[in-house]
PDB file of C-alpha atoms in Angstrom:
ATOM      1  CA  MET A   1     -63.929-108.534  39.330  1.00 49.00           C
ATOM      2  CA  ARG A   2     -66.313-107.493  42.011  1.00 57.00           C
ATOM      3  CA  LEU A   3     -64.683-109.812  44.558  1.00 56.00           C
ATOM      4  CA  SER A   4     -61.179-108.625  43.713  1.00 61.00           C
ATOM      5  CA  GLY A   5     -62.263-105.015  43.922  1.00 60.00           C
ATOM      6  CA  LEU A   6     -63.783-105.618  47.346  1.00 59.00           C
ATOM      7  CA  LEU A   7     -60.568-107.259  48.544  1.00 60.00           C
ATOM      8  CA  ARG A   8     -58.480-104.320  47.338  1.00 68.00           C
ATOM      9  CA  TYR A   9     -60.838-101.931  49.124  1.00 62.00           C
ATOM     10  CA  LEU A  10     -60.589-103.906  52.390  1.00 66.00           C
ATOM     11  CA  ALA A  11     -56.784-104.029  52.062  1.00 63.00           C
ATOM     12  CA  LEU A  12     -56.688-100.253  51.655  1.00 66.00           C
ATOM     13  CA  ILE A  13     -58.855 -99.737  54.755  1.00 69.00           C
ATOM     14  CA  PHE A  14     -56.624-102.073  56.755  1.00 64.00           C
ATOM     15  CA  ALA A  15     -53.454-100.255  55.650  1.00 62.00           C
ATOM     16  CA  MET A  16     -54.906 -96.861  56.587  1.00 68.00           C
ATOM     17  CA  ALA A  17     -56.023 -98.094  60.013  1.00 64.00           C
ATOM     18  CA  THR A  18     -52.630 -99.653  60.700  1.00 60.00           C
ATOM     19  CA  THR A  19     -50.827 -96.446  59.689  1.00 59.00           C
ATOM     20  CA  TRP A  20     -53.069 -94.308  61.917  1.00 59.00           C
ATOM     21  CA  LEU A  21     -52.476 -96.564  64.947  1.00 58.00           C
ATOM     22  CA  PHE A  22     -48.722 -96.421  64.358  1.00 51.00           C
ATOM     23  CA  ILE A  23     -48.694 -92.631  64.156  1.00 52.00           C
ATOM     24  CA  ARG A  24     -50.794 -92.313  67.321  1.00 58.00           C
ATOM     25  CA  GLU A  25     -48.482 -94.583  69.298  1.00 54.00           C
ATOM     26  CA  TYR A  26     -45.425 -92.760  67.970  1.00 44.00           C
ATOM     27  CA  ILE A  27     -46.787 -89.363  69.022  1.00 44.00           C
ATOM     28  CA  ASN A  28     -47.746 -90.642  72.490  1.00 47.00           C
ATOM     29  CA  PHE A  29     -44.282 -92.111  72.930  1.00 38.00           C
ATOM     30  CA  ASN A  30     -42.545 -88.861  72.001  1.00 41.00           C
ATOM     31  CA  MET A  31     -44.796 -86.805  74.270  1.00 38.00           C
ATOM     32  CA  LYS A  32     -43.894 -89.072  77.181  1.00 36.00           C
ATOM     33  CA  THR A  33     -40.229 -89.093  76.258  1.00 35.00           C
ATOM     34  CA  PHE A  34     -39.830 -85.335  75.875  1.00 34.00           C
ATOM     35  CA  ARG A  35     -42.193 -84.113  78.564  1.00 38.00           C
ATOM     36  CA  LEU A  36     -40.514 -81.375  80.668  1.00 37.00           C
ATOM     37  CA  PRO A  37     -39.638 -82.232  84.257  1.00 38.00           C
ATOM     38  CA  ARG A  38     -41.919 -80.597  86.809  1.00 42.00           C
ATOM     39  CA  TRP A  39     -39.226 -78.267  88.079  1.00 34.00           C
ATOM     40  CA  MET A  40     -38.584 -76.959  84.558  1.00 35.00           C
ATOM     41  CA  GLY A  41     -42.254 -76.428  83.965  1.00 40.00           C
ATOM     42  CA  SER A  42     -42.498 -74.574  87.258  1.00 40.00           C
ATOM     43  CA  ALA A  43     -39.543 -72.378  86.373  1.00 39.00           C
ATOM     44  CA  HIS A  44     -41.115 -71.530  83.018  1.00 40.00           C
ATOM     45  CA  LYS A  45     -44.355 -70.597  84.731  1.00 41.00           C
ATOM     46  CA  ASN A  46     -42.575 -68.408  87.279  1.00 46.00           C
ATOM     47  CA  SER A  47     -40.574 -66.641  84.544  1.00 42.00           C
ATOM     48  CA  SER A  48     -43.814 -65.367  83.050  1.00 43.00           C
ATOM     49  CA  GLN A  49     -44.799 -63.949  86.415  1.00 51.00           C
ATOM     50  CA  LEU A  50     -41.727 -61.802  87.081  1.00 61.00           C
ATOM     51  CA  VAL A  51     -42.332 -58.862  89.375  1.00 69.00           C
ATOM     52  CA  LYS A  52     -42.453 -55.552  87.515  1.00 88.00           C
ATOM     53  CA  ASN A  53     -40.242 -52.878  89.025  1.00 95.00           C
ATOM     54  CA  LYS A  54     -41.750 -49.486  89.778  1.00 97.00           C
ATOM     55  CA  CYS A  55     -41.818 -47.120  86.806  1.00 97.00           C
ATOM     56  CA  GLY A  56     -40.403 -49.957  84.684  1.00 95.00           C
ATOM     57  CA  LEU A  57     -36.897 -49.552  86.103  1.00 96.00           C
ATOM     58  CA  SER A  58     -34.294 -52.154  85.182  1.00 91.00           C
ATOM     59  CA  LYS A  59     -33.827 -52.979  88.864  1.00 93.00           C
ATOM     60  CA  SER A  60     -35.779 -52.413  92.059  1.00 95.00           C
ATOM     61  CA  CYS A  61     -34.900 -49.645  94.499  1.00 97.00           C
ATOM     62  CA  PRO A  62     -33.687 -50.288  98.075  1.00 96.00           C
ATOM     63  CA  ASP A  63     -35.816 -49.495 101.088  1.00 93.00           C
ATOM     64  CA  ASN A  64     -36.194 -45.782 101.802  1.00 94.00           C
ATOM     65  CA  PHE A  65     -35.522 -44.912  98.169  1.00 97.00           C
ATOM     66  CA  PHE A  66     -38.024 -43.629  95.624  1.00 98.00           C
ATOM     67  CA  ALA A  67     -38.149 -44.991  92.075  1.00 98.00           C
ATOM     68  CA  PHE A  68     -38.469 -42.467  89.257  1.00 98.00           C
ATOM     69  CA  LYS A  69     -38.228 -42.189  85.491  1.00 98.00           C
ATOM     70  CA  ILE A  70     -38.189 -38.989  83.439  1.00 98.00           C
ATOM     71  CA  VAL A  71     -38.417 -38.993  79.637  1.00 98.00           C
ATOM     72  CA  SER A  72     -38.088 -35.742  77.722  1.00 98.00           C
ATOM     73  CA  GLY A  73     -40.249 -34.824  74.767  1.00 97.00           C
ATOM     74  CA  ALA A  74     -39.348 -35.984  71.259  1.00 95.00           C
ATOM     75  CA  ALA A  75     -39.008 -32.916  69.019  1.00 93.00           C
ATOM     76  CA  ASN A  76     -42.369 -31.099  69.023  1.00 94.00           C
ATOM     77  CA  VAL A  77     -44.330 -34.289  68.368  1.00 94.00           C
ATOM     78  CA  VAL A  78     -44.378 -36.495  71.482  1.00 96.00           C
ATOM     79  CA  GLY A  79     -44.579 -34.923  74.918  1.00 97.00           C
ATOM     80  CA  PRO A  80     -42.547 -35.945  77.970  1.00 98.00           C
ATOM     81  CA  THR A  81     -43.419 -38.557  80.576  1.00 98.00           C
ATOM     82  CA  MET A  82     -42.664 -38.476  84.298  1.00 98.00           C
ATOM     83  CA  CYS A  83     -43.187 -41.387  86.661  1.00 98.00           C
ATOM     84  CA  PHE A  84     -42.581 -41.425  90.413  1.00 98.00           C
ATOM     85  CA  GLU A  85     -43.079 -44.483  92.626  1.00 97.00           C
ATOM     86  CA  ASP A  86     -44.947 -46.240  89.808  1.00 97.00           C
ATOM     87  CA  GLN A  87     -47.339 -43.321  89.360  1.00 97.00           C
ATOM     88  CA  THR A  88     -47.363 -41.665  85.951  1.00 98.00           C
ATOM     89  CA  ILE A  89     -47.736 -37.997  86.848  1.00 98.00           C
ATOM     90  CA  MET A  90     -47.389 -36.285  83.470  1.00 98.00           C
ATOM     91  CA  SER A  91     -47.600 -37.803  79.997  1.00 97.00           C
ATOM     92  CA  PRO A  92     -49.107 -37.266  76.540  1.00 97.00           C
ATOM     93  CA  VAL A  93     -51.709 -39.903  77.364  1.00 96.00           C
ATOM     94  CA  LYS A  94     -52.841 -37.904  80.403  1.00 96.00           C
ATOM     95  CA  ASN A  95     -52.852 -34.802  78.182  1.00 96.00           C
ATOM     96  CA  ASN A  96     -51.234 -32.652  80.884  1.00 98.00           C
ATOM     97  CA  VAL A  97     -47.883 -31.743  79.291  1.00 98.00           C
ATOM     98  CA  GLY A  98     -46.932 -28.610  77.417  1.00 97.00           C
ATOM     99  CA  ARG A  99     -44.266 -26.969  75.296  1.00 97.00           C
ATOM    100  CA  GLY A 100     -41.280 -25.717  77.281  1.00 98.00           C
ATOM    101  CA  LEU A 101     -40.506 -27.084  80.746  1.00 98.00           C
ATOM    102  CA  ASN A 102     -42.695 -29.601  82.560  1.00 98.00           C
ATOM    103  CA  VAL A 103     -42.135 -29.636  86.314  1.00 98.00           C
ATOM    104  CA  VAL A 104     -43.338 -31.934  89.101  1.00 98.00           C
ATOM    105  CA  LEU A 105     -42.945 -31.307  92.821  1.00 98.00           C
ATOM    106  CA  VAL A 106     -42.900 -34.278  95.204  1.00 98.00           C
ATOM    107  CA  ASP A 107     -42.750 -34.469  98.988  1.00 97.00           C
ATOM    108  CA  GLY A 108     -39.241 -35.751  99.658  1.00 96.00           C
ATOM    109  CA  THR A 109     -40.304 -37.587 102.800  1.00 95.00           C
ATOM    110  CA  THR A 110     -43.607 -39.223 101.886  1.00 95.00           C
ATOM    111  CA  GLY A 111     -43.287 -39.372  98.109  1.00 97.00           C
ATOM    112  CA  ALA A 112     -46.668 -37.702  97.680  1.00 97.00           C
ATOM    113  CA  VAL A 113     -47.100 -35.670  94.493  1.00 98.00           C
ATOM    114  CA  LEU A 114     -47.652 -32.026  95.418  1.00 98.00           C
ATOM    115  CA  THR A 115     -48.174 -30.368  92.046  1.00 98.00           C
ATOM    116  CA  GLN A 116     -47.317 -30.483  88.360  1.00 98.00           C
ATOM    117  CA  LYS A 117     -47.123 -27.627  85.884  1.00 98.00           C
ATOM    118  CA  SER A 118     -45.865 -26.825  82.394  1.00 98.00           C
ATOM    119  CA  PHE A 119     -44.254 -23.509  81.467  1.00 98.00           C
ATOM    120  CA  ASP A 120     -44.155 -22.242  77.883  1.00 98.00           C
ATOM    121  CA  MET A 121     -40.541 -21.206  77.391  1.00 98.00           C
ATOM    122  CA  TYR A 122     -40.972 -20.091  73.779  1.00 97.00           C
ATOM    123  CA  SER A 123     -43.708 -17.469  73.961  1.00 97.00           C
ATOM    124  CA  GLY A 124     -44.952 -17.696  77.548  1.00 97.00           C
ATOM    125  CA  ASP A 125     -44.387 -15.540  80.629  1.00 98.00           C
ATOM    126  CA  ALA A 126     -41.060 -16.552  82.193  1.00 97.00           C
ATOM    127  CA  SER A 127     -41.930 -14.764  85.436  1.00 98.00           C
ATOM    128  CA  LEU A 128     -44.445 -17.547  86.184  1.00 98.00           C
ATOM    129  CA  LEU A 129     -41.617 -20.077  86.297  1.00 98.00           C
ATOM    130  CA  THR A 130     -39.464 -17.737  88.363  1.00 98.00           C
ATOM    131  CA  LYS A 131     -42.200 -17.383  90.971  1.00 98.00           C
ATOM    132  CA  PHE A 132     -42.823 -21.137  90.974  1.00 98.00           C
ATOM    133  CA  LEU A 133     -39.150 -22.006  91.542  1.00 98.00           C
ATOM    134  CA  LYS A 134     -38.767 -19.491  94.367  1.00 97.00           C
ATOM    135  CA  GLU A 135     -41.573 -21.191  96.303  1.00 97.00           C
ATOM    136  CA  ILE A 136     -39.901 -24.629  96.330  1.00 97.00           C
ATOM    137  CA  SER A 137     -39.073 -25.666  99.899  1.00 96.00           C
ATOM    138  CA  GLU A 138     -36.223 -27.809 101.200  1.00 93.00           C
ATOM    139  CA  ASP A 139     -38.389 -30.895 101.723  1.00 94.00           C
ATOM    140  CA  MET A 140     -39.405 -31.121  98.052  1.00 96.00           C
ATOM    141  CA  LEU A 141     -37.987 -33.052  95.132  1.00 97.00           C
ATOM    142  CA  VAL A 142     -38.140 -31.383  91.712  1.00 98.00           C
ATOM    143  CA  LEU A 143     -38.555 -33.344  88.475  1.00 98.00           C
ATOM    144  CA  VAL A 144     -38.090 -31.537  85.154  1.00 98.00           C
ATOM    145  CA  ALA A 145     -38.526 -32.592  81.519  1.00 98.00           C
ATOM    146  CA  SER A 146     -38.151 -30.476  78.390  1.00 98.00           C
ATOM    147  CA  TYR A 147     -40.457 -30.502  75.390  1.00 98.00           C
ATOM    148  CA  ASP A 148     -39.925 -28.740  72.066  1.00 97.00           C
ATOM    149  CA  ASP A 149     -38.205 -25.513  73.218  1.00 97.00           C
ATOM    150  CA  PRO A 150     -37.151 -25.112  76.862  1.00 98.00           C
ATOM    151  CA  GLY A 151     -34.663 -22.297  76.416  1.00 97.00           C
ATOM    152  CA  THR A 152     -35.857 -19.251  74.481  1.00 97.00           C
ATOM    153  CA  LYS A 153     -37.332 -17.531  77.550  1.00 97.00           C
ATOM    154  CA  MET A 154     -34.588 -18.641  79.933  1.00 97.00           C
ATOM    155  CA  ASN A 155     -32.899 -15.839  81.825  1.00 98.00           C
ATOM    156  CA  ASP A 156     -30.091 -15.555  84.356  1.00 98.00           C
ATOM    157  CA  GLU A 157     -32.443 -15.636  87.338  1.00 98.00           C
ATOM    158  CA  ILE A 158     -34.122 -18.872  86.243  1.00 98.00           C
ATOM    159  CA  ARG A 159     -30.765 -20.457  85.449  1.00 98.00           C
ATOM    160  CA  LYS A 160     -29.519 -19.600  88.929  1.00 97.00           C
ATOM    161  CA  LEU A 161     -32.650 -20.985  90.582  1.00 97.00           C
ATOM    162  CA  PHE A 162     -32.211 -24.301  88.763  1.00 98.00           C
ATOM    163  CA  SER A 163     -28.513 -24.312  89.617  1.00 97.00           C
ATOM    164  CA  ASN A 164     -29.463 -23.897  93.284  1.00 96.00           C
ATOM    165  CA  LEU A 165     -31.558 -27.054  92.906  1.00 97.00           C
ATOM    166  CA  GLY A 166     -28.437 -28.946  91.852  1.00 97.00           C
ATOM    167  CA  SER A 167     -28.473 -28.535  88.068  1.00 98.00           C
ATOM    168  CA  THR A 168     -25.219 -28.436  86.150  1.00 97.00           C
ATOM    169  CA  HIS A 169     -26.658 -27.758  82.692  1.00 98.00           C
ATOM    170  CA  ALA A 170     -29.353 -25.148  83.337  1.00 98.00           C
ATOM    171  CA  LYS A 171     -26.781 -22.417  82.811  1.00 97.00           C
ATOM    172  CA  GLN A 172     -26.377 -23.452  79.158  1.00 96.00           C
ATOM    173  CA  LEU A 173     -29.941 -24.541  78.364  1.00 97.00           C
ATOM    174  CA  GLY A 174     -31.023 -23.010  75.065  1.00 97.00           C
ATOM    175  CA  PHE A 175     -33.347 -23.174  72.075  1.00 97.00           C
ATOM    176  CA  ARG A 176     -34.718 -26.701  71.457  1.00 97.00           C
ATOM    177  CA  ASP A 177     -32.216 -28.429  73.744  1.00 97.00           C
ATOM    178  CA  SER A 178     -33.207 -31.700  75.444  1.00 98.00           C
ATOM    179  CA  TRP A 179     -33.044 -31.777  79.249  1.00 98.00           C
ATOM    180  CA  VAL A 180     -34.188 -34.042  82.093  1.00 98.00           C
ATOM    181  CA  PHE A 181     -33.396 -33.359  85.719  1.00 98.00           C
ATOM    182  CA  LEU A 182     -34.206 -34.271  89.320  1.00 98.00           C
ATOM    183  CA  GLY A 183     -33.005 -32.010  92.117  1.00 97.00           C
ATOM    184  CA  ALA A 184     -33.706 -30.386  95.475  1.00 96.00           C
ATOM    185  CA  GLN A 185     -32.799 -27.339  97.541  1.00 92.00           C
ATOM    186  CA  ASN A 186     -29.497 -27.000  99.411  1.00 84.00           C
ATOM    187  CA  LEU A 187     -27.642 -30.000  98.024  1.00 87.00           C
ATOM    188  CA  LYS A 188     -24.105 -30.574  99.234  1.00 84.00           C
ATOM    189  CA  SER A 189     -23.048 -31.054  95.617  1.00 89.00           C
ATOM    190  CA  LYS A 190     -24.617 -31.107  92.169  1.00 95.00           C
ATOM    191  CA  SER A 191     -27.423 -33.557  91.525  1.00 97.00           C
ATOM    192  CA  PRO A 192     -26.323 -36.872  89.978  1.00 96.00           C
ATOM    193  CA  PHE A 193     -29.708 -37.078  88.245  1.00 98.00           C
ATOM    194  CA  GLU A 194     -29.428 -34.989  85.084  1.00 98.00           C
ATOM    195  CA  GLN A 195     -29.011 -35.421  81.323  1.00 98.00           C
ATOM    196  CA  PHE A 196     -28.604 -32.783  78.661  1.00 98.00           C
ATOM    197  CA  LEU A 197     -28.279 -32.673  74.864  1.00 97.00           C
ATOM    198  CA  LYS A 198     -27.497 -29.519  72.923  1.00 97.00           C
ATOM    199  CA  ASN A 199     -29.478 -28.656  69.807  1.00 96.00           C
ATOM    200  CA  ASN A 200     -26.911 -29.157  67.055  1.00 95.00           C
ATOM    201  CA  PRO A 201     -27.842 -29.523  63.351  1.00 93.00           C
ATOM    202  CA  GLU A 202     -24.849 -31.808  62.818  1.00 94.00           C
ATOM    203  CA  THR A 203     -25.802 -34.287  65.541  1.00 93.00           C
ATOM    204  CA  ASN A 204     -29.586 -33.892  65.929  1.00 94.00           C
ATOM    205  CA  LYS A 205     -31.583 -37.095  65.604  1.00 92.00           C
ATOM    206  CA  TYR A 206     -34.723 -35.286  64.511  1.00 92.00           C
ATOM    207  CA  ASP A 207     -35.035 -32.485  61.992  1.00 90.00           C
ATOM    208  CA  GLY A 208     -34.289 -29.487  64.197  1.00 94.00           C
ATOM    209  CA  TRP A 209     -34.160 -31.270  67.569  1.00 96.00           C
ATOM    210  CA  PRO A 210     -31.779 -33.589  69.429  1.00 96.00           C
ATOM    211  CA  GLU A 211     -33.034 -37.021  70.466  1.00 95.00           C
ATOM    212  CA  LEU A 212     -35.170 -37.544  73.537  1.00 96.00           C
ATOM    213  CA  LEU A 213     -33.523 -38.326  76.869  1.00 97.00           C
ATOM    214  CA  GLU A 214     -34.405 -40.921  79.506  1.00 97.00           C
ATOM    215  CA  LEU A 215     -33.371 -40.617  83.119  1.00 98.00           C
ATOM    216  CA  GLU A 216     -34.205 -43.227  85.738  1.00 97.00           C
ATOM    217  CA  GLY A 217     -32.948 -44.115  89.176  1.00 97.00           C
ATOM    218  CA  CYS A 218     -33.511 -44.391  92.904  1.00 97.00           C
ATOM    219  CA  VAL A 219     -33.499 -41.241  95.001  1.00 96.00           C
ATOM    220  CA  PRO A 220     -33.326 -41.423  98.815  1.00 95.00           C
ATOM    221  CA  ARG A 221     -36.021 -39.978 101.005  1.00 92.00           C
ATOM    222  CA  LYS A 222     -35.631 -36.457 102.447  1.00 78.00           C
ATOM    223  CA  GLU A 223     -32.414 -35.554 100.672  1.00 50.00           C
ATOM    224  CA  LEU A 224     -30.297 -36.332  97.649  1.00 49.00           C
ATOM    225  CA  THR A 225     -26.901 -37.896  98.144  1.00 44.00           C
ATOM    226  CA  ASP A 226     -23.882 -38.329  95.968  1.00 42.00           C
ATOM    227  CA  ALA A 227     -24.317 -40.941  93.269  1.00 39.00           C
ATOM    228  CA  GLY A 228     -21.785 -43.170  94.984  1.00 36.00           C
ATOM    229  CA  GLU A 229     -23.986 -43.396  98.073  1.00 42.00           C
ATOM    230  CA  LYS A 230     -27.006 -44.792  96.223  1.00 38.00           C
TER     231      LYS A 230
END
């Protein structure tokens, strides 16, 4: 009995060793058989190193064009974000946005950020925005994003000043509307860079506010052109 038991034990060890060797050879064979060609491996590596476009745009901008992205606020919860030439100028993370209208001025030739301000258009002093808009010169680009309520303190003078910067929708901007805009002084026509959503209880995405807006694109240095000339 002891001899037979020893033989069965040795047979079991032999079977296990044989099975392990078979599995190892099978795995090695499949790894060699299905190994990716070098060019495919290189392509996979390069795909993980794709160049990120400025401001996260879907495509890169041509030479002598500035990349920008403007995102309005979401209801009264998340503030707006403005990016220009891959520089985030205003955002909730930077804690420099406010209720009403958030405005950035950029040098239209160099792309340098000149200033950024927020104007409370619900209970603030509208004359501060009026004074600010009147001081914008022809060589500046103006980026605007709404947050919460951009329209309660709007008046005819402010609407006209924004219209002179190329806005189409400033004249109808009202309580809790969503608005994003990029413009400049003395445009030959209205700016192609603008989006607007009216506060409407029947179509609002949020309870009391329309959905946020995103505006991105490439704006030429020095002056805006018609959208077809981009």
